[in-house]
Coordinates of C-alpha atoms and ligand atoms in Angstrom, one line a residue:
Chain V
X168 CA 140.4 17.0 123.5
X169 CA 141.1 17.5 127.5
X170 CA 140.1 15.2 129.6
X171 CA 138.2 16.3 133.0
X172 CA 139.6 13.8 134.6
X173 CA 139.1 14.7 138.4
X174 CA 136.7 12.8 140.5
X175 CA 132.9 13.8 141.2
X176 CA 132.9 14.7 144.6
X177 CA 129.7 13.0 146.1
X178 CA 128.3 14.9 149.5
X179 CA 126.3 12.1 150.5
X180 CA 125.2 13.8 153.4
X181 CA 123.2 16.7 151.4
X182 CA 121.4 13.6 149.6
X183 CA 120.4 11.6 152.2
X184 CA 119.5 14.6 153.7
X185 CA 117.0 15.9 150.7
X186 CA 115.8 12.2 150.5
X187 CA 114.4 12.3 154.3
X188 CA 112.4 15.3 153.0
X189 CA 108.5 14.6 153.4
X190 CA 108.7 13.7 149.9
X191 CA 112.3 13.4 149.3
X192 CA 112.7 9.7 148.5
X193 CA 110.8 9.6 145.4
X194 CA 114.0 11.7 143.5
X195 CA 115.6 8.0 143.8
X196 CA 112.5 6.7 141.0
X197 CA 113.8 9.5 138.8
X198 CA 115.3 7.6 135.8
X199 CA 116.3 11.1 134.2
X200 CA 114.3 10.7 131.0
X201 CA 113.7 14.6 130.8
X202 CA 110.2 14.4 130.6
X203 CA 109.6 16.7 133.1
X204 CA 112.2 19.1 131.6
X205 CA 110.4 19.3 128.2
X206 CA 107.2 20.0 129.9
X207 CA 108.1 22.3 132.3
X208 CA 106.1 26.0 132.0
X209 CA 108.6 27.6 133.0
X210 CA 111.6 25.7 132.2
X211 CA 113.6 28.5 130.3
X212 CA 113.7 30.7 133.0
X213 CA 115.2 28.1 135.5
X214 CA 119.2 27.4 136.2
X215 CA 118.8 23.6 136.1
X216 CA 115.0 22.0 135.0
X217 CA 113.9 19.4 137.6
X218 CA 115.7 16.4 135.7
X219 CA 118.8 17.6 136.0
X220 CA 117.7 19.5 139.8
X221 CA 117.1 15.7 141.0
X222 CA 121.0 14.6 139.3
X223 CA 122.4 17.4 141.4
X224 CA 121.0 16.1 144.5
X225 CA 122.2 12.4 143.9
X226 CA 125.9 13.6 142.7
X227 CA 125.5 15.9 146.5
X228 CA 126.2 19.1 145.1
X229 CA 124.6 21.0 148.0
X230 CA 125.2 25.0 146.7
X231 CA 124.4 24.0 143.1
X232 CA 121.2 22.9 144.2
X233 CA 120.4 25.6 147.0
X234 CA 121.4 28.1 145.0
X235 CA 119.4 27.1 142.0
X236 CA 116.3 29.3 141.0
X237 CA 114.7 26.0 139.7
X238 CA 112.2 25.2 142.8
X239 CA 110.7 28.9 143.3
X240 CA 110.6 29.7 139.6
X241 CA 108.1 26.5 139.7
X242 CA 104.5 28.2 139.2
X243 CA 103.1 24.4 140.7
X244 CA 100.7 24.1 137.9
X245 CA 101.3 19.8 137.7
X246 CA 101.9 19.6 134.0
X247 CA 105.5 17.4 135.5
X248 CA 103.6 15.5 138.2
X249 CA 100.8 14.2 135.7
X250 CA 103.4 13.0 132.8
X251 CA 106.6 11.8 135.0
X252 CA 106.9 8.0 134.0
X253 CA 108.2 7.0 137.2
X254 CA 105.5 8.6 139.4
X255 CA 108.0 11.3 140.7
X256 CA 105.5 13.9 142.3
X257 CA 107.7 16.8 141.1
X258 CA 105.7 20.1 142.6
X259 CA 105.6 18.0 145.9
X260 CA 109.1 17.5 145.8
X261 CA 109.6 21.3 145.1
X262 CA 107.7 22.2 147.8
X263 CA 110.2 20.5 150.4
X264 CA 113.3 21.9 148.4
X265 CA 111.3 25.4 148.6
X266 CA 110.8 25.0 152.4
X267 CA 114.4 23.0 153.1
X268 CA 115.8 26.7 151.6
X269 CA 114.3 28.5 154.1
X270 CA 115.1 26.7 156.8
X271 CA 118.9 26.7 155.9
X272 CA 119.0 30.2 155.0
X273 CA 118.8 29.9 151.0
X274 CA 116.3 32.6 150.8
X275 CA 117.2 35.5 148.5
X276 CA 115.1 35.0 145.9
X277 CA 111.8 37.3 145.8
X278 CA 109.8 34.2 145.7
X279 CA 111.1 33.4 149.0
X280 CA 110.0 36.4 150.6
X281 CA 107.0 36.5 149.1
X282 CA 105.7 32.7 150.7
X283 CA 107.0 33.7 153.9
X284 CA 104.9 36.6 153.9
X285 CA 102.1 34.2 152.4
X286 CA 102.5 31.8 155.7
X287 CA 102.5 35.0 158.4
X288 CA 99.2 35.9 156.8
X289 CA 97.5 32.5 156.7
X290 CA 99.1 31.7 160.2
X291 CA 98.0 35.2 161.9
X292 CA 94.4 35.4 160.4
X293 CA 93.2 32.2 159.1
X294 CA 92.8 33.6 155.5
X295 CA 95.1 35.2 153.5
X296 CA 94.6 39.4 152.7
X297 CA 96.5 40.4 149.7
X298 CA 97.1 43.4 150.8
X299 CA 98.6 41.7 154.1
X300 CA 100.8 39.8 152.3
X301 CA 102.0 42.6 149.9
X302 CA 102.8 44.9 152.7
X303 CA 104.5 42.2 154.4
X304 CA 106.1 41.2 151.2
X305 CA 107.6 44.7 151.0
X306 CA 108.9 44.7 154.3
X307 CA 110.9 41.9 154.0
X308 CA 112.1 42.8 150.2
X309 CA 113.2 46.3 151.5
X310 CA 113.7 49.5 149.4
X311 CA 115.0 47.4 146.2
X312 CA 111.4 46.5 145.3
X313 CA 110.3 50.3 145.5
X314 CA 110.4 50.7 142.5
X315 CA 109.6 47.5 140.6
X316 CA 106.2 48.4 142.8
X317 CA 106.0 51.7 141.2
X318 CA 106.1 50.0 137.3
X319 CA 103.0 48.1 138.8
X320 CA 101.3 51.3 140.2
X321 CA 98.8 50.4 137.3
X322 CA 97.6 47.3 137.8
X323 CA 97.2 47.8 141.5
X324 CA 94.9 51.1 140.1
X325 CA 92.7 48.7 137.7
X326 CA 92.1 46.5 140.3
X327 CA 90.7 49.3 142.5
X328 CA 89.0 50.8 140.3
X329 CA 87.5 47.4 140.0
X330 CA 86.7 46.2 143.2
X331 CA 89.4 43.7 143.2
X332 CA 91.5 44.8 145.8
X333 CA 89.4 45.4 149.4
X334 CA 91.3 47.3 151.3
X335 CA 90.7 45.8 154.6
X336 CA 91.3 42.5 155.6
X337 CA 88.9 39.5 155.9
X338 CA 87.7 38.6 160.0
X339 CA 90.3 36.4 161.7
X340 CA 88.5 33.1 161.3
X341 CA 86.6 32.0 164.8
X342 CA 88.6 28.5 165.6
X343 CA 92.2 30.6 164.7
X344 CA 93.4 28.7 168.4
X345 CA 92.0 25.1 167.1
X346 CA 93.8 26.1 163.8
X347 CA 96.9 27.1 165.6
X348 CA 97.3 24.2 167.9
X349 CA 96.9 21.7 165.1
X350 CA 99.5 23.4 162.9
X351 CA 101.7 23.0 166.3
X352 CA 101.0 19.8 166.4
X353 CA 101.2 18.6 162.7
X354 CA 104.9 20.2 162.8
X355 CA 105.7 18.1 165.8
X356 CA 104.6 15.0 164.3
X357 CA 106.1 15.6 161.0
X358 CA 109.2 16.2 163.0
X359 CA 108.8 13.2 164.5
X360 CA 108.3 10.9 161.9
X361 CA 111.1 13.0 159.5
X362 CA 113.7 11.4 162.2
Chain B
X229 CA 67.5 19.8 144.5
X230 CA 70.6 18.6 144.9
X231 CA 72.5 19.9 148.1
X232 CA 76.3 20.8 148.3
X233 CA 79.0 22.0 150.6
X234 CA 80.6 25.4 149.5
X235 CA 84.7 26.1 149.7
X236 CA 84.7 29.7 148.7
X237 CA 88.3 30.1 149.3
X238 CA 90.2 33.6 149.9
X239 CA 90.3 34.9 146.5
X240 CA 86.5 34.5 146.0
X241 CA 86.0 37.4 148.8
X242 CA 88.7 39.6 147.6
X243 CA 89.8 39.6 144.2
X244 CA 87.6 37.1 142.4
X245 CA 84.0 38.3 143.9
X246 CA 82.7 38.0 140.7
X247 CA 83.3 34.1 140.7
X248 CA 81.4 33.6 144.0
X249 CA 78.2 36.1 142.8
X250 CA 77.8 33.9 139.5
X251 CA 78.4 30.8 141.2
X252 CA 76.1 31.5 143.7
X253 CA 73.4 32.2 141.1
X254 CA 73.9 29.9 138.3
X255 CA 73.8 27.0 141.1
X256 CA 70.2 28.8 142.1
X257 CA 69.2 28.4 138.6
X258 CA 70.2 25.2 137.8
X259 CA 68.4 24.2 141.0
X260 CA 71.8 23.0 143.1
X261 CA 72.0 24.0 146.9
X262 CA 75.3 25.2 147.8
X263 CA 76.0 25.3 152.3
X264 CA 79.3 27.4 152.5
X265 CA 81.6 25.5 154.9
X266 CA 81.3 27.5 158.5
X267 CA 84.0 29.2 159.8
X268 CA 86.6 28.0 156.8
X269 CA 90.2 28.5 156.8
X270 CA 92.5 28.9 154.1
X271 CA 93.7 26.0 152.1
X272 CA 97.7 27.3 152.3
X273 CA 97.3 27.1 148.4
X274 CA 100.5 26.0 147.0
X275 CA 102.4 28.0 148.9
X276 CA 101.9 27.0 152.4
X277 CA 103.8 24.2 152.1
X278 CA 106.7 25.7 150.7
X279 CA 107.2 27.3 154.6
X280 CA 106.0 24.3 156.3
X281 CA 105.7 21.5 154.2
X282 CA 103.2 19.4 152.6
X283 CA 101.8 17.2 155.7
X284 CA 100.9 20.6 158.1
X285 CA 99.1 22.2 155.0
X286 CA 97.2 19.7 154.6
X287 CA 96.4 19.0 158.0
X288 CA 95.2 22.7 157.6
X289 CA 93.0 21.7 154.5
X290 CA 91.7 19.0 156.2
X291 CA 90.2 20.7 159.3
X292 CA 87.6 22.4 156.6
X293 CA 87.4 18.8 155.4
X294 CA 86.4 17.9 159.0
X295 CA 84.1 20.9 159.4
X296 CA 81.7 19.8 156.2
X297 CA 82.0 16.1 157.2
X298 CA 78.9 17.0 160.2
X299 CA 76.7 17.7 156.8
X300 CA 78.0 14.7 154.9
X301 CA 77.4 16.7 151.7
X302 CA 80.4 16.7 148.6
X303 CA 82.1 20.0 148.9
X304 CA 82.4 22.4 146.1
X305 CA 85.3 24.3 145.2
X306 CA 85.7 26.8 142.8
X307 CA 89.7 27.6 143.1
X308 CA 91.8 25.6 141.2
X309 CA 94.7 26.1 143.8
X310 CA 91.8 25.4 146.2
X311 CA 90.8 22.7 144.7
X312 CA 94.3 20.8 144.1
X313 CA 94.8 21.6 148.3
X314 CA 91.6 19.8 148.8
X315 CA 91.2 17.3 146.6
X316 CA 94.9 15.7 147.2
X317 CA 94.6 16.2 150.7
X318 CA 91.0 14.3 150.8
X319 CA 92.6 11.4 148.6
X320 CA 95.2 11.0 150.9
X321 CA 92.8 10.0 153.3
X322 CA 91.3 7.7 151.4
X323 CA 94.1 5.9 150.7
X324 CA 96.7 6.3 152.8
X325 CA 96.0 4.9 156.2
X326 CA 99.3 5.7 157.9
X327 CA 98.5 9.7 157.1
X328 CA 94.7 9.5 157.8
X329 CA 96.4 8.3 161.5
X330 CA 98.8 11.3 161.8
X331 CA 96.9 13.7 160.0
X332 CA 93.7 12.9 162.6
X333 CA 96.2 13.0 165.9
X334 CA 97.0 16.3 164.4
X335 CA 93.8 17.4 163.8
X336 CA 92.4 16.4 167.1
X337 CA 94.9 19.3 168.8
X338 CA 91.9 21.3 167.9
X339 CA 89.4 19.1 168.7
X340 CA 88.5 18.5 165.0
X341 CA 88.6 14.5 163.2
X342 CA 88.1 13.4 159.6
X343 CA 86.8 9.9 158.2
X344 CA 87.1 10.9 154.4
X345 CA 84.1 10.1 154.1
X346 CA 83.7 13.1 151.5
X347 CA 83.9 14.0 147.8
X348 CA 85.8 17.2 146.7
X349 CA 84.3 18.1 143.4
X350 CA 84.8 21.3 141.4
X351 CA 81.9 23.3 140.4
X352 CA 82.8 22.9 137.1
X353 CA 82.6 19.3 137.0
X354 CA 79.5 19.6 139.3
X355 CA 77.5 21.4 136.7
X356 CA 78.6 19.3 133.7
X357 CA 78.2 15.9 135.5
X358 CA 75.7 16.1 138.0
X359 CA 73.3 19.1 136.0
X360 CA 74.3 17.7 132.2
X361 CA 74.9 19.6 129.3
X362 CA 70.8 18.8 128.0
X363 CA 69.5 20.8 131.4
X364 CA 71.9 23.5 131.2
X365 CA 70.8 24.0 127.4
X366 CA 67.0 23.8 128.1
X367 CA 67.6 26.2 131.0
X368 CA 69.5 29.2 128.1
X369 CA 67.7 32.0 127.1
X370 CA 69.9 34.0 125.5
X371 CA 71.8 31.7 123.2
X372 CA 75.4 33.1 123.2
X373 CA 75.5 32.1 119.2
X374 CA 77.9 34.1 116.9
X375 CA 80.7 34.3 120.7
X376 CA 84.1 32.8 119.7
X377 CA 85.0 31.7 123.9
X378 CA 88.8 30.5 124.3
X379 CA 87.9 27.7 127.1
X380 CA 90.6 28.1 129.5
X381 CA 91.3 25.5 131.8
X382 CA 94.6 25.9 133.2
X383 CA 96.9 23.7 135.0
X384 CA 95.3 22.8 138.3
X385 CA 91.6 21.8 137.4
X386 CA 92.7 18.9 135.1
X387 CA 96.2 18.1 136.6
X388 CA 95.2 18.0 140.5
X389 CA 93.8 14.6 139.9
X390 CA 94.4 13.8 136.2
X391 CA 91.8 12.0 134.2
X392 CA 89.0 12.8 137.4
X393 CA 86.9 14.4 134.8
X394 CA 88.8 15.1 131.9
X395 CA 91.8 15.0 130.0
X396 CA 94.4 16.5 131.5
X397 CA 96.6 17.1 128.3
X398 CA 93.4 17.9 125.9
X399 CA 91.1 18.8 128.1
X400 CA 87.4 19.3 126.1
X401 CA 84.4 19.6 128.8
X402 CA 84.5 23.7 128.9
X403 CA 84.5 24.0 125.7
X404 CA 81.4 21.3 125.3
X405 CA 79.6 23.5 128.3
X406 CA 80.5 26.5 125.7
X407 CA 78.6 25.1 122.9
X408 CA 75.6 23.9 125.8
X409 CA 75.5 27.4 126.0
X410 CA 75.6 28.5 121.8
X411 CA 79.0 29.7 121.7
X412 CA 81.7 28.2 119.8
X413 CA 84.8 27.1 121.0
X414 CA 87.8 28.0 119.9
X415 CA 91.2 26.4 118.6
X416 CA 92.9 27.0 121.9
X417 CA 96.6 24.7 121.9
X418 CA 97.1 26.8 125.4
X419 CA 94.0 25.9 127.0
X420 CA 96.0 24.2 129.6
X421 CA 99.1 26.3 130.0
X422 CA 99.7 27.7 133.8
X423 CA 99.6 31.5 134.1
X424 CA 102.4 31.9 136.0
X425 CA 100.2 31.2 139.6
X426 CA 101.3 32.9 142.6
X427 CA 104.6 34.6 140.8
X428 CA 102.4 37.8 140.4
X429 CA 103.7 40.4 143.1
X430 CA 107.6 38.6 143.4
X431 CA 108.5 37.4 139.9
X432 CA 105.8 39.5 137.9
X433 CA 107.6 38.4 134.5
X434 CA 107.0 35.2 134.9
X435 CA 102.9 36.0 134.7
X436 CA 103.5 38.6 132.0
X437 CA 105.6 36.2 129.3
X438 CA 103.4 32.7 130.7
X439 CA 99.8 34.9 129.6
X440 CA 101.6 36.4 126.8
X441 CA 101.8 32.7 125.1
X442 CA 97.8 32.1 126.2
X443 CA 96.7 35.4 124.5
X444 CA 98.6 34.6 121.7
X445 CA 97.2 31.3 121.0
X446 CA 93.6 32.6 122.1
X447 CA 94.0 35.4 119.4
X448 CA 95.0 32.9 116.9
X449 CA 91.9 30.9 116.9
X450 CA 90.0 33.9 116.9
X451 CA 88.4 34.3 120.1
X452 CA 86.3 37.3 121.6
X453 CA 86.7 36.2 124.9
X454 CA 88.5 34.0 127.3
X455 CA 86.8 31.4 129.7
X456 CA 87.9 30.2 132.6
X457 CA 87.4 28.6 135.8
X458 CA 89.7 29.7 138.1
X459 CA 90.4 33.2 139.8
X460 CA 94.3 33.1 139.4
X461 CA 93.8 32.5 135.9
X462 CA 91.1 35.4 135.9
X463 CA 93.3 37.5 137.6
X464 CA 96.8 36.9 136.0
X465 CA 95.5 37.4 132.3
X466 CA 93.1 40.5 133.5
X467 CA 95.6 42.3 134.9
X468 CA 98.3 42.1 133.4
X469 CA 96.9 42.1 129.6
X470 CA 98.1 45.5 129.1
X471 CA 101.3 45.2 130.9
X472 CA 101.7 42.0 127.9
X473 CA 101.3 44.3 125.6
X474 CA 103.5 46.8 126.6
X475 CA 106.0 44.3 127.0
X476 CA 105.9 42.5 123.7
X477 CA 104.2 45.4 121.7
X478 CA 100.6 43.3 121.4
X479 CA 97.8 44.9 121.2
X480 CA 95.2 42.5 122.9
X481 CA 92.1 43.0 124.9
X482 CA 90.8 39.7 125.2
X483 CA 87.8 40.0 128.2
X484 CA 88.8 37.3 130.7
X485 CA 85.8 35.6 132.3
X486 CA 84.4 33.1 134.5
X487 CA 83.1 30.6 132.6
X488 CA 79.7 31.0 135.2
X489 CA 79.7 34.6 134.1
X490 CA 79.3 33.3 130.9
X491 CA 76.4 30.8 132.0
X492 CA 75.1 34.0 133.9
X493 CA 74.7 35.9 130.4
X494 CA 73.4 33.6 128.7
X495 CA 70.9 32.4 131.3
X496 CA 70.0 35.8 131.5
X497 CA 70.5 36.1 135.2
X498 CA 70.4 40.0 136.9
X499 CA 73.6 41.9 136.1
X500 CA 74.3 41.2 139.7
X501 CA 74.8 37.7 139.0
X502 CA 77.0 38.2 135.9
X503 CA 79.3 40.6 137.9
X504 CA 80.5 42.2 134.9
X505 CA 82.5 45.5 136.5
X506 CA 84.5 43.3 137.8
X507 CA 86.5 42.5 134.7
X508 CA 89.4 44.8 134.4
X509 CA 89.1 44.5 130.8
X510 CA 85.7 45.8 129.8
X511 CA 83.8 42.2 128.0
X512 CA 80.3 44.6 127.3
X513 CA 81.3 44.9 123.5
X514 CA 81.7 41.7 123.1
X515 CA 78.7 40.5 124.9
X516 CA 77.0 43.3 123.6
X517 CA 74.3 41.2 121.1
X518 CA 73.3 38.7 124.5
X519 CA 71.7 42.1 126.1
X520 CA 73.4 42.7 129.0
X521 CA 73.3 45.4 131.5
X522 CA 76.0 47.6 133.0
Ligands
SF4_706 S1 109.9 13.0 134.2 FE1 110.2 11.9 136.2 S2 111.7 10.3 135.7 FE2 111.8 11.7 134.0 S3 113.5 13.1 134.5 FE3 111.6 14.1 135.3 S4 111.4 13.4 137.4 FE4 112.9 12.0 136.4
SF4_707 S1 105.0 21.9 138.5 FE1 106.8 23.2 138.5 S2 108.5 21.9 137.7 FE2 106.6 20.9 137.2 S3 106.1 21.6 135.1 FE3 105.1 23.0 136.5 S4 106.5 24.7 136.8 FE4 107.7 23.0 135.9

């Protein structure tokens, strides 16, 4: 049998980089016993389960990683979190991967549209309107998701039909400014203390 | 009477109405005093912090946090994503001096501060813990004897903080609030499966094949209907039941419910208070023998 033979190339950078993340460190506890990869909901669906996500980082493989579907196909539902053995808080660490993706222009999946349209909701109003964020959603997805939104013509019918789906936003909250100014200045200080 | 903070949450005024409207009465009922928070912002869910990481959502969470601490009073949550935002965020804290420091420099931007002085409780664990299951049976009238419920957990309610209340790989207190209420619990292995969460609108399969697994395994053991406690649950499997069965040629039409719609029926509370049109799939056949109204 061949031998790969060639050298792992190890982009340190991209890992220290990952491990300065708000959560980032704990990948180093990760002792890659696959726990989390067994439990996972959604495991089958994702290029690389967290275990081997968190190898990726250490080895440096910067495009594997960013490119991977692994952190927005996680649904966050903790099943990894509660049984890692080594305390890793896996959804946490997603999150930061999730948000590190954005920020460095990884964001083609759908996922990544919709949470950005989440945050412009939440940040704009206060509260989040579904219908806000769909229609913002949209926007940002462009004509592909036309008709993926026509197979769910449907459900959005049901849920008006049964007063699920107001069509008009909640009130913008009253301290939206106080809000506002301490998101400003929680993003400064995590800035601050990320450095 | 016992008094309480309310966190509604967004989904409880938009697409889970019916949780807020049973809440609201069964907490009447069982003589509990809920104070919804004033002028409450959203938790940023777990999504929030996929934008802007974990320390500015919570910073968010916590200026509701910092609202209810003027009361004093432990804050109820109904949301599981709500609850897992507020919980974490009020343990923190608690015991994490180095963020209580950053979190209140943030905070006070806006004028707000928070000691942690407060509990974060679901209002499931409220009404099993602080009502008991011997109250809540003394208070039924309409035993819901002969209803096979699937108790539905989910992820968040017994993962947020595992082992707060119950176990979070075997969890067993909604089904013992079930039989408080003369139903029988099901055999339900995917009681504490995730629906697929927030994946609805952008990766829609991932809801359909995640509630395709919890109907499957509800239908197994036999239920009528499905319990839960949380609005994305109620949501997910309500909706998209028929686009399951479309999908994997099924022919389910398992009622999804709030587990306090449940207590609402059997309680027999006004049809306001059950909030039955809501569901998308119609439970009045199944809960046709417990008398209630359309
Ligand atoms: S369960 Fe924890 S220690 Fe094990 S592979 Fe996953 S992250 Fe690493
Ligand atoms: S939190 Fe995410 S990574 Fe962990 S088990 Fe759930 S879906 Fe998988």
């Amino acid at each position: 049998m061949e031998q790969n033979n060639k050298p792992v190339k190890y982009d340190l950078n991209f890992a220290r980089e990952i491990y300065n993340l708000e959560n980032g460190s704990y990948i180093k506890q990760c002792m890659q016993c696959g726990m989390c990869a067994i439990s996972c909901a959604t495991r089958e669906i994702m290029d690389y389960s967290p275990r081997r996500l968190f190898n990726l980082i250490k080895l440096g493989k910067k495009d594997e990683v960013m490119q991977a579907n692994t952190m927005w196909n996680c649904t966050s539902c903790c099943t990894c979190k509660a049984r890692c053995p080594r305390g890793v808080p896996i959804i946490d660490v997603m999150h930061d991967l999730k948000k590190y993706a954005i920020q460095n222009g990884y964001a083609d999946y759908p996922q990544a549209a919709f949470y950005k349209a989440f945050w412009a909701e939440v940040a704009g109003r206060g509260k989040v309107f579904e219908g806000g964020v769909t229609a913002r959603y949209y926007l940002l997805r462009g004509l592909d998701e036309v008709k993926k939104a026509m197979a769910m013509k449907d459900v959005g019918l049901k849920m008006l039909k049964h007063k699920r789906m107001p069509l008009f936003p909640p009130k913008k909250i009253k301290g939206l400014g106080n809000l506002k100014k301490i998101i400003k200045k929680a993003q400064e200080i995590e800035r601050r203390e990320a450095r | 009477m016992m008094k309480y903070s309310l966190y509604p949450g967004c989904s409880m005024e938009a697409t889970a109405q019916a949780n807020l409207k049973s809440i609201i009465a069964v907490a009447k009922a069982l003589d509990l005093h809920l104070e919804e928070i004033p002028d409450w912002n959203c938790c940023g869910a777990t999504v929030a912090s996929g934008v802007v990481g974990d320390f500015t959502q919570q910073v968010m969470t916590a200026r509701n946090l910092a609202i209810a601490e003027a009361k004093g009073l432990d804050v109820v949550v109904g949301c599981s994503s709500c609850y897992l935002s507020l919980a974490v965020t009020n343990k923190r804290f608690k015991e994490d001096e180095h963020f209580k420091a950053k979190a209140n420099e943030a905070l006070a931007a806006g004028g707000y501060k928070y000691d942690g002085s407060l509990r974060v409780r679901q209002f499931l664990e409220v009404v099993i813990n602080d009502v008991g299951f011997d109250k809540i049976k003394a208070r039924v009238k309409k035993p819901l004897a002969g209803l096979k419920v699937a108790g539905y957990v989910g992820c968040q309610t017994v993962r947020a903080i595992p082992y707060e209340f119950d176990d979070p790989e075997y969890p067993v207190q909604m089904d013992k609030l079930m039989e408080a209420l003369g139903a029988t619990a099901t055999k339900f292995p995917m009681k504490a499966r995730c629906c697929g969460s927030s994946n609805a609108i952008a990766a829609t399969e991932i809801v359909i094949d995640q509630a395709y697994k919890i109907f499957e395994s509800a239908s197994e053991g036999g239920a009528d209907v499905i319990a839960t406690p949380c609005p994305m649950c109620q949501l997910n499997l309500d909706a998209y039941e028929q686009m399951v069965n479309q999908k994997y040629g099924t022919n389910f039409s398992l009622p999804i419910l709030f587990f306090t719609q449940l207590m609402a029926v059997a309680f027999d509370l006004p049809a306001d208070a059950q909030a039955l049109s809501y569901c998308i799939n119609s439970p009045y056949q199944a809960l046709a023998s417990y008398g209630v109204a359309r």
